[in-house]
Every structure is written in structure tokens, then in C-alpha cells.
PDB file of N, CA and C in Angstrom:
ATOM      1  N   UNK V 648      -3.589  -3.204   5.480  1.00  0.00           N
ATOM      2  CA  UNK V 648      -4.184  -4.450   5.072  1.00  0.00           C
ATOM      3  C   UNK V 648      -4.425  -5.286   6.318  1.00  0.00           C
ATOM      4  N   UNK V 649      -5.707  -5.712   6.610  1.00  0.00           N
ATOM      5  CA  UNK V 649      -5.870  -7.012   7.348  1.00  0.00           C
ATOM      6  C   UNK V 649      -4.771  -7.782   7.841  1.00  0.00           C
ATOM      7  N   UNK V 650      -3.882  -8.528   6.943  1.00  0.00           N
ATOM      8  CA  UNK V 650      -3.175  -9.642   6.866  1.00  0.00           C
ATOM      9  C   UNK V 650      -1.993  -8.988   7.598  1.00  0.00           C
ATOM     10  N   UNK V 651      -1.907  -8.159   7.420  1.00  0.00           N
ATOM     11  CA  UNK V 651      -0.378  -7.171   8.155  1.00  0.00           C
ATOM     12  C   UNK V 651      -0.586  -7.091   9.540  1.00  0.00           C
ATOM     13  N   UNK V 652      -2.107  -5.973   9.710  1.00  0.00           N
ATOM     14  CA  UNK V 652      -2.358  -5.715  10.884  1.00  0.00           C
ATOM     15  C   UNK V 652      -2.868  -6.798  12.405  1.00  0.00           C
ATOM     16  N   UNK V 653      -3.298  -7.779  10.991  1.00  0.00           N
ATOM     17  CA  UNK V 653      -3.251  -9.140  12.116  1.00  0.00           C
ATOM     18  C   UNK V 653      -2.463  -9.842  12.654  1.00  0.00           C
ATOM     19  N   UNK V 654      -1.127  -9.781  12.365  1.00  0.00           N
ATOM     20  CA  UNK V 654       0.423 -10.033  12.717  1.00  0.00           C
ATOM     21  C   UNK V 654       1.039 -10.188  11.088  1.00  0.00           C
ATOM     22  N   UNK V 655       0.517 -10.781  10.199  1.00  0.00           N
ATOM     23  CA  UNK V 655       1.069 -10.482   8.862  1.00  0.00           C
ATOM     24  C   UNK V 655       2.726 -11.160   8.812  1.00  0.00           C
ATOM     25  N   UNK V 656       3.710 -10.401   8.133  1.00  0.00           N
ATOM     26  CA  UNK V 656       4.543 -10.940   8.225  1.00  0.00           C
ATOM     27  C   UNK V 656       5.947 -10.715   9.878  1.00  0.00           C
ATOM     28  N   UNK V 657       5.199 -10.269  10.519  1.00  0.00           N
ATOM     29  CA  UNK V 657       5.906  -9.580  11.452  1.00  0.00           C
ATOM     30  C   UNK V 657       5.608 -11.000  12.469  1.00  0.00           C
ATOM     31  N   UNK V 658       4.711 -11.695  12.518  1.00  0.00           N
ATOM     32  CA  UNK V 658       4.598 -12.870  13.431  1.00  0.00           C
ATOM     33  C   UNK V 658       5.527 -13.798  13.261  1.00  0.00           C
ATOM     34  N   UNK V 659       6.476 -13.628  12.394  1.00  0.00           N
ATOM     35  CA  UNK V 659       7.553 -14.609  12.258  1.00  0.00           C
ATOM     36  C   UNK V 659       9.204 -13.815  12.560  1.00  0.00           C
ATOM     37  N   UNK V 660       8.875 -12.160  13.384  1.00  0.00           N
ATOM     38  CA  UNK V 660      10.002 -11.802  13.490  1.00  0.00           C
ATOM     39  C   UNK V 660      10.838 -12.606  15.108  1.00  0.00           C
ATOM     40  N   UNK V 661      10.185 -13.228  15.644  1.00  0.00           N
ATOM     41  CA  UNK V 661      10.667 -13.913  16.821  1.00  0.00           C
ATOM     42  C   UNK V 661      11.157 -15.235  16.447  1.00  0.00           C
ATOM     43  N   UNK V 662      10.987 -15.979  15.604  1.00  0.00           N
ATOM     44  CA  UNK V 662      12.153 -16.787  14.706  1.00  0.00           C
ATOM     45  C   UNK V 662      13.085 -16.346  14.436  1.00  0.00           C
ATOM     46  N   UNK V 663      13.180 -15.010  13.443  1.00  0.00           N
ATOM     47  CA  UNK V 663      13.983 -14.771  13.086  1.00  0.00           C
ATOM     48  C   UNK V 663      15.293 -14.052  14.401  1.00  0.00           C
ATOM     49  N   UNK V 664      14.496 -13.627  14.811  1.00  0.00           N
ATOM     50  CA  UNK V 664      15.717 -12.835  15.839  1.00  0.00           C
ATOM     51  C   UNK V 664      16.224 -13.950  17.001  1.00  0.00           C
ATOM     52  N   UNK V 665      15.122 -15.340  17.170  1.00  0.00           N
ATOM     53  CA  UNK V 665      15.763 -16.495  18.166  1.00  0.00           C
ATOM     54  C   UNK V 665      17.091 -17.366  16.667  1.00  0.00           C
ATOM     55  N   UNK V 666      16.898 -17.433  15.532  1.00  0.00           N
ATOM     56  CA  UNK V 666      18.031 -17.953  14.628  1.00  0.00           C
ATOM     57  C   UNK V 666      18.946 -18.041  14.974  1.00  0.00           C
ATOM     58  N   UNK V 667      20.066 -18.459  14.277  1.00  0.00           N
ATOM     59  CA  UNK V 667      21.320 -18.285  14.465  1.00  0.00           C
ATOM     60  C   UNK V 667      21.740 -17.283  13.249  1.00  0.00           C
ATOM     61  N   UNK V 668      21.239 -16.283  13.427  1.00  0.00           N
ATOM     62  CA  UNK V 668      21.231 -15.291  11.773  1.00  0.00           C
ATOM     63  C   UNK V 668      21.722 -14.146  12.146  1.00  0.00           C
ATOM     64  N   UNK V 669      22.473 -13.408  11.684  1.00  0.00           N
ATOM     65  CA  UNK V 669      22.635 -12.304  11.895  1.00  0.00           C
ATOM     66  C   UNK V 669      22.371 -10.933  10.684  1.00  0.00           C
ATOM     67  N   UNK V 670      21.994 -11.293   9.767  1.00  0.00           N
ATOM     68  CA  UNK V 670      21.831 -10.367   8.405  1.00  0.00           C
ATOM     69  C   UNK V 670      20.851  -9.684   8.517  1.00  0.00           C
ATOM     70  N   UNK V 671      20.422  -9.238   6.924  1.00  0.00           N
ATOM     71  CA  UNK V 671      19.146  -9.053   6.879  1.00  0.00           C
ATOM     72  C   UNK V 671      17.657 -10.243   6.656  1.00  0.00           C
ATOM     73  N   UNK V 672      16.741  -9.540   6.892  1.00  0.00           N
ATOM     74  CA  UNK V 672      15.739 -10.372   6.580  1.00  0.00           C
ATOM     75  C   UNK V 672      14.581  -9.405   5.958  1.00  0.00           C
ATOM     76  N   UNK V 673      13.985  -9.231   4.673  1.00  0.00           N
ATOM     77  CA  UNK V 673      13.280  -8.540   4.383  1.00  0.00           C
ATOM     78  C   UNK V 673      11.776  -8.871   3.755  1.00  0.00           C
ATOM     79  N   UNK V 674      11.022  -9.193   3.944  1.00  0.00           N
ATOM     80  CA  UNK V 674       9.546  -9.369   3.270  1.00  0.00           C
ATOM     81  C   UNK V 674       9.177  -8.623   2.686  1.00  0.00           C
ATOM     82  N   UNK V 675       8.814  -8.634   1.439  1.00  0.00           N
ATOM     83  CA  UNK V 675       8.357  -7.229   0.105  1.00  0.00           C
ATOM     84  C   UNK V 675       7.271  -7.775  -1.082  1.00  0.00           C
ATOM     85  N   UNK V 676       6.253  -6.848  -0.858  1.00  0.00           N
ATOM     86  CA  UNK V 676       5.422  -6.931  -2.167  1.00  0.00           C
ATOM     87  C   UNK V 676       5.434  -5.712  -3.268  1.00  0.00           C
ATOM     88  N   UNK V 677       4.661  -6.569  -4.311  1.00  0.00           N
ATOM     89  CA  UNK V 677       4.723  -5.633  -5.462  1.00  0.00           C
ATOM     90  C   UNK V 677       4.060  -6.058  -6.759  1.00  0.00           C
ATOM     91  N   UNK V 678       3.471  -4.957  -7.266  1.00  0.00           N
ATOM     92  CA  UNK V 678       2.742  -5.666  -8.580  1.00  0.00           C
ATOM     93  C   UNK V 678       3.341  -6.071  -9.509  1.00  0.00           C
ATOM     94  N   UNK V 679       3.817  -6.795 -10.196  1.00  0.00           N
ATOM     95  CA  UNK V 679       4.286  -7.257 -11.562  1.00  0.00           C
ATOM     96  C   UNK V 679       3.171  -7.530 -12.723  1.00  0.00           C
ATOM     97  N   UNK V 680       3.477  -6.020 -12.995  1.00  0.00           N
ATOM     98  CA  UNK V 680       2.568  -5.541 -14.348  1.00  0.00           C
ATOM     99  C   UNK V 680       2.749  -6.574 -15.006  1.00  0.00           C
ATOM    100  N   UNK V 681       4.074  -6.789 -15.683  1.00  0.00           N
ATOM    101  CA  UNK V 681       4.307  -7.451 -17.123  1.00  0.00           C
ATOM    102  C   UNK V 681       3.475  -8.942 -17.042  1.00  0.00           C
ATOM    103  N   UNK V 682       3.152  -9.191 -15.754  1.00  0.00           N
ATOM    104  CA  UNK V 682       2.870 -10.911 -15.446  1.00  0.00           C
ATOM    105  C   UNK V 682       1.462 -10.634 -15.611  1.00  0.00           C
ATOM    106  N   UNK V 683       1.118  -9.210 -14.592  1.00  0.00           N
ATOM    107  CA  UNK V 683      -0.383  -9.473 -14.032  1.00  0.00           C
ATOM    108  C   UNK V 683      -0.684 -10.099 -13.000  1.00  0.00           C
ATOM    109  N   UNK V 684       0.263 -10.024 -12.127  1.00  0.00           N
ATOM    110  CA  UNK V 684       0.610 -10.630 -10.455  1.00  0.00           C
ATOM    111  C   UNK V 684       0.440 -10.023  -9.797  1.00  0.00           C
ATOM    112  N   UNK V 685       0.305 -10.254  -8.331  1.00  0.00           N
ATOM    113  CA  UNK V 685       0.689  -9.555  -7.233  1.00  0.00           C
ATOM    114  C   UNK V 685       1.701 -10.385  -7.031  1.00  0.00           C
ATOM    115  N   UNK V 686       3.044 -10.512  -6.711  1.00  0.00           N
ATOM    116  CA  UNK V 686       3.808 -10.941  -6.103  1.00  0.00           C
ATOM    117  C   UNK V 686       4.434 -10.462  -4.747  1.00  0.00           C
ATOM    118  N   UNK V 687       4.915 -11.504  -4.046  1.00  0.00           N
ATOM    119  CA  UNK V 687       5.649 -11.742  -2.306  1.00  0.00           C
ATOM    120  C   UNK V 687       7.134 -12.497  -2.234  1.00  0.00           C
ATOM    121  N   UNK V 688       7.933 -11.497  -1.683  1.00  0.00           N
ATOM    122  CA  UNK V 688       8.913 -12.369  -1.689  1.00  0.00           C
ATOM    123  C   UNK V 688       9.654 -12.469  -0.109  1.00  0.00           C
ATOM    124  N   UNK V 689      10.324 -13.045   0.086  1.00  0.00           N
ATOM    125  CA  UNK V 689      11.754 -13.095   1.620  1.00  0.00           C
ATOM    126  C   UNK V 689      12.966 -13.406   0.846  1.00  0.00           C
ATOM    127  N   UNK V 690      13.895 -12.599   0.968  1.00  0.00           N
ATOM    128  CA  UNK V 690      15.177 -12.612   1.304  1.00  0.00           C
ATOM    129  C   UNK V 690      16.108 -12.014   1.817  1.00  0.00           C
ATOM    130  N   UNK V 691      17.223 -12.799   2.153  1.00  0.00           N
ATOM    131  CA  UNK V 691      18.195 -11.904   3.212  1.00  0.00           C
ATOM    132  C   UNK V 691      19.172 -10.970   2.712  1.00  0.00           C
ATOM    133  N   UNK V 692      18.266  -9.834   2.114  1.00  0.00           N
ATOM    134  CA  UNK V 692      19.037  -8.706   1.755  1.00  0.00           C
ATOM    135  C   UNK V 692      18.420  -7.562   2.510  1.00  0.00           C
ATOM    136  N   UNK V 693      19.294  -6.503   2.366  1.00  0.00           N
ATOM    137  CA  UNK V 693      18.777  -5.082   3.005  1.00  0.00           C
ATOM    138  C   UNK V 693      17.446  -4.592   2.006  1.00  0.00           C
ATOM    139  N   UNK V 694      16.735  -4.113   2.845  1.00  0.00           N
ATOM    140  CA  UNK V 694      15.662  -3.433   1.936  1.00  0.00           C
ATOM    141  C   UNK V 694      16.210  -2.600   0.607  1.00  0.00           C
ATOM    142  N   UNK V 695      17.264  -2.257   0.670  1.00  0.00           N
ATOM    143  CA  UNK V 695      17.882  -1.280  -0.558  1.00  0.00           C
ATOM    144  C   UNK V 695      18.832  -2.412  -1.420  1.00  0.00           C
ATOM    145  N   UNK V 696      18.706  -3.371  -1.013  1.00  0.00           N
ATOM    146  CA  UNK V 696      19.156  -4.461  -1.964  1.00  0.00           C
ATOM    147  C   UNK V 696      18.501  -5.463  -2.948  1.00  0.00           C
ATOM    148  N   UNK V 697      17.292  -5.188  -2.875  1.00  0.00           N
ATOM    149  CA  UNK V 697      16.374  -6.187  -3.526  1.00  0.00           C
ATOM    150  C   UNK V 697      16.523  -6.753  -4.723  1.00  0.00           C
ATOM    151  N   UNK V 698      16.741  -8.134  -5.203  1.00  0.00           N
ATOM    152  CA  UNK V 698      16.695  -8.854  -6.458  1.00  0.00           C
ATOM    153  C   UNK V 698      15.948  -8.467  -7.571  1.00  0.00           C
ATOM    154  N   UNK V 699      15.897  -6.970  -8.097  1.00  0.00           N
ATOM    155  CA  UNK V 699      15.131  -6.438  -9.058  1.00  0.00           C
ATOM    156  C   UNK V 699      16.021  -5.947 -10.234  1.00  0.00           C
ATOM    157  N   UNK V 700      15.582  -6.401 -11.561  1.00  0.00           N
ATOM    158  CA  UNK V 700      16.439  -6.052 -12.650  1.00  0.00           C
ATOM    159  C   UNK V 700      16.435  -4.037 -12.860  1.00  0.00           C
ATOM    160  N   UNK V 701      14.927  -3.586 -12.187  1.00  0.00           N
ATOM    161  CA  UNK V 701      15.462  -2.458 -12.402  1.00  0.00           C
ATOM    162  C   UNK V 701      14.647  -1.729 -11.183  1.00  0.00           C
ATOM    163  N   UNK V 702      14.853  -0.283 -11.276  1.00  0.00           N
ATOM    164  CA  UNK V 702      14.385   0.414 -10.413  1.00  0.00           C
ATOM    165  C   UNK V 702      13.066   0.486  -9.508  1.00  0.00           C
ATOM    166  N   UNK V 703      13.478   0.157  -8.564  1.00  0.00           N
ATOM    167  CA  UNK V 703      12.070   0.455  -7.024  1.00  0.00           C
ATOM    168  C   UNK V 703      11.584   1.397  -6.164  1.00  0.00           C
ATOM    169  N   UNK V 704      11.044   1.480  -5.916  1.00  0.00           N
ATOM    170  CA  UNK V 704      10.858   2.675  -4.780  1.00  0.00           C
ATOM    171  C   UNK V 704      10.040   2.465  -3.674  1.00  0.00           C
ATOM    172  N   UNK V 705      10.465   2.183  -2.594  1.00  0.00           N
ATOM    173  CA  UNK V 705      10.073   1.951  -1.710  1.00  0.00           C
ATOM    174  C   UNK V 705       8.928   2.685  -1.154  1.00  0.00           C
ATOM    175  N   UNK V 706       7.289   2.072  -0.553  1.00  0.00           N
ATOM    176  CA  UNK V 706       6.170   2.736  -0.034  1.00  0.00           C
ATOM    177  C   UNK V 706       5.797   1.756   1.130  1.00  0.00           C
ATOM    178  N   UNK V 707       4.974   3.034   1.830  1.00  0.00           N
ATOM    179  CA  UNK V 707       4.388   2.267   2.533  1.00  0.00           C
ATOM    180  C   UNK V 707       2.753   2.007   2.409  1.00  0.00           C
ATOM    181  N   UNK V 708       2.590   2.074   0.945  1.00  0.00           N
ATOM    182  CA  UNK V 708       1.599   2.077   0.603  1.00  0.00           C
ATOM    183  C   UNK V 708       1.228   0.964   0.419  1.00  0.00           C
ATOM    184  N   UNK V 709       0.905  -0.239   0.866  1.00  0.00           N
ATOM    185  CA  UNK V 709       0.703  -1.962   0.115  1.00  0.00           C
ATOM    186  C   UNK V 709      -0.961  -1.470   0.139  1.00  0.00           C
ATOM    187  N   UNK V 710      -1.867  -1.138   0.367  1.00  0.00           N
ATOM    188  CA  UNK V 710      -2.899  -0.890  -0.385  1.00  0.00           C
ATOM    189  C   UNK V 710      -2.971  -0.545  -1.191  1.00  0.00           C
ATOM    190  N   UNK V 711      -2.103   0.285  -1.876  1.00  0.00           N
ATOM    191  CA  UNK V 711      -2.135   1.240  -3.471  1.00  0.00           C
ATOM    192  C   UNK V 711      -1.733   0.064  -4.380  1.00  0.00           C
ATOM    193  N   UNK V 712      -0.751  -0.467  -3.951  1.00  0.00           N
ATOM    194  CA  UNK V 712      -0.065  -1.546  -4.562  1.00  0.00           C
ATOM    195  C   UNK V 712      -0.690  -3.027  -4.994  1.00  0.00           C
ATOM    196  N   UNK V 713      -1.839  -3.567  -3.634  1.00  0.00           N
ATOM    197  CA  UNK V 713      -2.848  -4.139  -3.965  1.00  0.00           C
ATOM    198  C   UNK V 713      -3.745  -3.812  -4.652  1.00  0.00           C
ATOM    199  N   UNK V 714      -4.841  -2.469  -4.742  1.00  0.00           N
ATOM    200  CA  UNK V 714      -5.751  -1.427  -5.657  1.00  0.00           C
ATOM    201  C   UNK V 714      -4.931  -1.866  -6.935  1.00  0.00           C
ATOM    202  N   UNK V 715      -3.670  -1.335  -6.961  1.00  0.00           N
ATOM    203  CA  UNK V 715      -3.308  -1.380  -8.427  1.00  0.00           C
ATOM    204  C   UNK V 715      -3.341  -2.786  -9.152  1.00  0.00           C
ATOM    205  N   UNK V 716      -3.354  -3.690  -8.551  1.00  0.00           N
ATOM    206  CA  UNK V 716      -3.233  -5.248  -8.873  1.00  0.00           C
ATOM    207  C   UNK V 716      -4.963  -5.450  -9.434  1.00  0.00           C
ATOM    208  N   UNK V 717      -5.837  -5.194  -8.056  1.00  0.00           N
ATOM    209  CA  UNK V 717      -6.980  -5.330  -8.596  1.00  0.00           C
ATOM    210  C   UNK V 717      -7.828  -5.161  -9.329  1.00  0.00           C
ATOM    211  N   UNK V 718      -7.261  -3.445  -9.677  1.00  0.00           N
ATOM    212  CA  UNK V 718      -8.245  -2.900 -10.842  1.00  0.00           C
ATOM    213  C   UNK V 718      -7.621  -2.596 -12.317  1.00  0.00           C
ATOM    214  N   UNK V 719      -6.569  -3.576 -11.909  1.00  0.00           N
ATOM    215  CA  UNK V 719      -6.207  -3.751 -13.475  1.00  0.00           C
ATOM    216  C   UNK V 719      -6.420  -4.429 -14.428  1.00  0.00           C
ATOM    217  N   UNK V 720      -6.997  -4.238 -15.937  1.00  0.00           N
ATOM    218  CA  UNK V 720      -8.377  -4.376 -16.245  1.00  0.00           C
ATOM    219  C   UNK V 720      -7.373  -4.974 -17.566  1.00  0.00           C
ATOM    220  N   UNK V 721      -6.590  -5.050 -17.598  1.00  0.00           N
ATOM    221  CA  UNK V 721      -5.432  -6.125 -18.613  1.00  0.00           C
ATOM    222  C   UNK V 721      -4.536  -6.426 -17.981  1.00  0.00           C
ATOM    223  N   UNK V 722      -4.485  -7.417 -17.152  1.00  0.00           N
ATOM    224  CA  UNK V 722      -3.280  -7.877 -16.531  1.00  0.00           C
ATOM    225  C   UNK V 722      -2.574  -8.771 -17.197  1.00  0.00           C
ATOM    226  N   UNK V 723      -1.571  -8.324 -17.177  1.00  0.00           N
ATOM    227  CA  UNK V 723      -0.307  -9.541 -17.950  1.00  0.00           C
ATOM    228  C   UNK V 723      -0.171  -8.832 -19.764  1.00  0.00           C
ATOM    229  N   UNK V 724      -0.999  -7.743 -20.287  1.00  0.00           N
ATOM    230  CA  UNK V 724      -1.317  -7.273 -21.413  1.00  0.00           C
ATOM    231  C   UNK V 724      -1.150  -6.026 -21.631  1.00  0.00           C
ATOM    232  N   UNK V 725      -0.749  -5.546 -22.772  1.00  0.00           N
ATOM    233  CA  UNK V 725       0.062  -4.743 -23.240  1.00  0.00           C
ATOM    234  C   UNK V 725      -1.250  -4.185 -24.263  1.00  0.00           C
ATOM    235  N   UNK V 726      -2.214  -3.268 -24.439  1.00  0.00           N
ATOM    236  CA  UNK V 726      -3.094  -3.334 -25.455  1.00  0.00           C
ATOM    237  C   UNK V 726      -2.319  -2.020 -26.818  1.00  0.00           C
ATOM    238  N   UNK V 727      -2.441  -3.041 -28.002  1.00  0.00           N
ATOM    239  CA  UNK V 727      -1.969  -2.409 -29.246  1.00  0.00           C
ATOM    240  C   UNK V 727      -2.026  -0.898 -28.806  1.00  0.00           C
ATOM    241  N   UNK V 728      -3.357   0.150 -28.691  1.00  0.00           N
ATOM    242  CA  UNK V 728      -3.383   1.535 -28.558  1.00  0.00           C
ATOM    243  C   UNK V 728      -2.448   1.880 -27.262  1.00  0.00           C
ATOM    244  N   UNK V 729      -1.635   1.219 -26.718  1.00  0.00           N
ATOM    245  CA  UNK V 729      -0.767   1.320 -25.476  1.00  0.00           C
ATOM    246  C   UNK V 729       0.744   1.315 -25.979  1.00  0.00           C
ATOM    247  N   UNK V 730       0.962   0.832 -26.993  1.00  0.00           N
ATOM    248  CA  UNK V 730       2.061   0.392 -27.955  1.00  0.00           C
ATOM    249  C   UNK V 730       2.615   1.668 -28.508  1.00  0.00           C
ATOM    250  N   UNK V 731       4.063   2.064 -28.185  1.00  0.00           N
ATOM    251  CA  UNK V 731       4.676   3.384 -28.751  1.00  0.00           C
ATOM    252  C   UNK V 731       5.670   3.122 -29.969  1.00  0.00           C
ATOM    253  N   UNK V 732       5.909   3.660 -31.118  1.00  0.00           N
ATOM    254  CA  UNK V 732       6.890   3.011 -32.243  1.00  0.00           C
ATOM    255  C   UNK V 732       8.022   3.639 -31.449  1.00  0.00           C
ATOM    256  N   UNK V 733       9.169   2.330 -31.797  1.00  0.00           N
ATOM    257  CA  UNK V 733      10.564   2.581 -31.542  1.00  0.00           C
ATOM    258  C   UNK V 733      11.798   2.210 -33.071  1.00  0.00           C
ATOM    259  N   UNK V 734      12.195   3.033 -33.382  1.00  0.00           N
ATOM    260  CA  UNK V 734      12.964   3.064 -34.333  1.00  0.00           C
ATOM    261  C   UNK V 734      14.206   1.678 -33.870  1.00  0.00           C
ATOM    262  N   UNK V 735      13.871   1.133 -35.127  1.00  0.00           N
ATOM    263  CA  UNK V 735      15.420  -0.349 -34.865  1.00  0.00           C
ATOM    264  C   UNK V 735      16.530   0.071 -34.210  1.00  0.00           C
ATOM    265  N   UNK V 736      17.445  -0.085 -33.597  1.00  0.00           N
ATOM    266  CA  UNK V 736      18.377  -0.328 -32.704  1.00  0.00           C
ATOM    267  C   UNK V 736      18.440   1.124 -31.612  1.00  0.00           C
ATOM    268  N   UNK V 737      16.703   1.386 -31.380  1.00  0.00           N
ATOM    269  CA  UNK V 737      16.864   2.786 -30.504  1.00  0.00           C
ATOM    270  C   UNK V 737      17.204   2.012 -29.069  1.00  0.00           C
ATOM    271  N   UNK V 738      17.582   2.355 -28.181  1.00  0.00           N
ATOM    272  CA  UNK V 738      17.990   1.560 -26.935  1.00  0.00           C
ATOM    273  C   UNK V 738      16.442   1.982 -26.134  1.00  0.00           C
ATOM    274  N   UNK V 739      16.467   1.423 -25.608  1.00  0.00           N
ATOM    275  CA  UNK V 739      14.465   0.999 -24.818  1.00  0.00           C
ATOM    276  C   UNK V 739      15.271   2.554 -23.798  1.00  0.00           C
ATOM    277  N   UNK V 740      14.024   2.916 -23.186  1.00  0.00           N
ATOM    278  CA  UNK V 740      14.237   4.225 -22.603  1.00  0.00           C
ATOM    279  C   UNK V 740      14.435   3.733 -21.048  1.00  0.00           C
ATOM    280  N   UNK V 741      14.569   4.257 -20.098  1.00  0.00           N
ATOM    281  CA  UNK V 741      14.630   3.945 -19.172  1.00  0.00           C
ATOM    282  C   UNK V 741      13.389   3.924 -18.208  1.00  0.00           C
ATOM    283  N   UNK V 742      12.855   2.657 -17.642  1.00  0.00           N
ATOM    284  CA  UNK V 742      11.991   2.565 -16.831  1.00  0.00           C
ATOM    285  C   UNK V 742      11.295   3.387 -15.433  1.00  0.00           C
ATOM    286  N   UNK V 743      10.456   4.284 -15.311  1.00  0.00           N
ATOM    287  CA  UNK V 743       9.778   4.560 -13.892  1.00  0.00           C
ATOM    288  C   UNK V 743      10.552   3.261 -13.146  1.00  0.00           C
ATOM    289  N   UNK V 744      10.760   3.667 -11.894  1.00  0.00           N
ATOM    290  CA  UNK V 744      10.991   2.767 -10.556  1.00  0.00           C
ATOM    291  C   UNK V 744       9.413   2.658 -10.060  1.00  0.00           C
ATOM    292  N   UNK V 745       9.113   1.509  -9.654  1.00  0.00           N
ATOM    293  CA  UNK V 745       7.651   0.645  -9.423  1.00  0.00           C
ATOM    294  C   UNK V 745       7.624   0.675  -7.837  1.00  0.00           C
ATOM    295  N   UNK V 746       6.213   0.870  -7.273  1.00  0.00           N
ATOM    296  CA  UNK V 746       5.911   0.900  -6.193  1.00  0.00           C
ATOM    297  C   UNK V 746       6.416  -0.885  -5.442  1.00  0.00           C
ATOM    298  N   UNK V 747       7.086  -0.782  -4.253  1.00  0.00           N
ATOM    299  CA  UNK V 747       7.530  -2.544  -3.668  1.00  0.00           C
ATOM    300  C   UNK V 747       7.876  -1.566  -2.175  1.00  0.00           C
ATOM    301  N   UNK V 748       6.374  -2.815  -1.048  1.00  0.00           N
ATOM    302  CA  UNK V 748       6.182  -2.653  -0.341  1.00  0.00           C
ATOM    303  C   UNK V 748       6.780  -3.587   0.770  1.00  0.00           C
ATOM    304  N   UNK V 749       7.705  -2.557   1.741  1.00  0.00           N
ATOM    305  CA  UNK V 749       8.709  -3.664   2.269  1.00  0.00           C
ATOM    306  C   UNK V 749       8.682  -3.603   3.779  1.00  0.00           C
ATOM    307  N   UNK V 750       9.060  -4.901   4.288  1.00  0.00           N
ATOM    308  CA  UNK V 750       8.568  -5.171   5.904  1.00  0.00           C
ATOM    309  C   UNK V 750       9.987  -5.523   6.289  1.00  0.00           C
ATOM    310  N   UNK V 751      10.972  -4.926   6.844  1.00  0.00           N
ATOM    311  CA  UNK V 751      12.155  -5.634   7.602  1.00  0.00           C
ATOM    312  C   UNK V 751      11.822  -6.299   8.726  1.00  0.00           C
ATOM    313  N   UNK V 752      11.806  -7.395   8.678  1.00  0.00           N
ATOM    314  CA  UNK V 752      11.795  -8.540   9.331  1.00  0.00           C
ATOM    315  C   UNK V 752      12.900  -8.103  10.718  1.00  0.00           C
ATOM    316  N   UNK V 753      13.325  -7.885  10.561  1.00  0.00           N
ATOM    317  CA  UNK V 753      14.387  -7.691  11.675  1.00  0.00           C
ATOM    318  C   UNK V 753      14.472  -6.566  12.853  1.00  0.00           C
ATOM    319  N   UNK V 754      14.014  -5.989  11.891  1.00  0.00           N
ATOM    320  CA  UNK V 754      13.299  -4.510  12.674  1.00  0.00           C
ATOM    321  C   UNK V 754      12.112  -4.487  13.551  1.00  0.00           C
ATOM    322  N   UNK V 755      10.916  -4.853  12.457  1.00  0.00           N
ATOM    323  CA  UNK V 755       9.789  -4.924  12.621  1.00  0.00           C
ATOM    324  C   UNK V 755       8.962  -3.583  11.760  1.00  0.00           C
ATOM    325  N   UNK V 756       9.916  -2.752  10.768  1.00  0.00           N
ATOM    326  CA  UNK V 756       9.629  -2.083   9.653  1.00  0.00           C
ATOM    327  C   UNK V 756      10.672  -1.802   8.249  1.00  0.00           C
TER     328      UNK V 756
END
């Protein structure tokens, strides 16, 4: 992406390493189907720590991840013929882990 290769989030790794910080620092994107977002986040966790209720998988794909944002043609929508029956108290199945594209700040990958 442009925005990366132009310094992106990596132009702010010389803050971070002049700080008084010693942790992590991680920058990560990712689509959020259920919203219909692209979302961006920073926080000071390890890349394998990320604030996600469920499974991720780390790429270095943030174009696929953007593509997928863009050409999604119901965002935030669930369409009825997309809809699977679940029998009352079946427990929801377990989720695919979602493409989240991550920049260690600290590193510089």
C-alpha cells in the first residue's frame, strides 16, 4: 500500500524507540465484516496478543485485506440466502481466524 511504503506507520517508530517505553508497540489492520469497516488500531501488546474476542491470523497481506473491505458488496449485512438454521441451544460453531495485518512498531515489522 502507498501509505505504508511512504513511511506509513513506521514514521513514528523513532518516537517510539526515543520514549521512555520499553514494551511492545504494535499497529494492526483488519476488516470487520460484522461492521463493514476497515478498521486500525495501536496498542502495547505483542503482535500475538491482540485485543480480539476471537481468532486471527496474522498476514502480510494488507492489500487482500483492503480488496476485501472494498469489494464487499454488503457491508455490515448478513443477506437472508447467507443465513444457516441453528437448532435452539446448539452452541454457535467455532469461527475461521480473520486476516489482521500487523506492523511492530518496535521492530519495524
Amino acid at each position: 500500500m502507498a501509505a505504508v511504503e511512504a513511511g506509513g506507520p513506521g514514521r513514528h517508530q523513532h518516537q517510539i524507540r526515543a520514549a521512555d517505553y520499553d514494551g511492545p508497540a504494535t499497529f494492526y489492520v483488519w476488516h470487520d465484516e460484522q461492521a463493514g469497516q476497515l478498521r486500525c488500531s495501536t496498542a502495547s501488546l505483542a503482535p500475538t496478543d491482540l485485543p480480539f474476542g476471537g481468532a486471527y491470523q496474522p498476514t502480510d497481506d494488507l492489500d487482500g485485506i483492503v480488496t476485501g473491505f472494498l469489494t464487499d458488496e454488503t457491508p455490515g449485512l448478513v443477506l437472508w440466502d447467507d443465513l444457516e438454521p441453528v437448532a435452539v441451544g446448539e452452541p454457535d460453531g467455532a469461527f475461521p481466524p480473520f486476516p489482521v495485518w500487523i506492523f511492530d512498531l518496535r521492530l519495524g515489522r
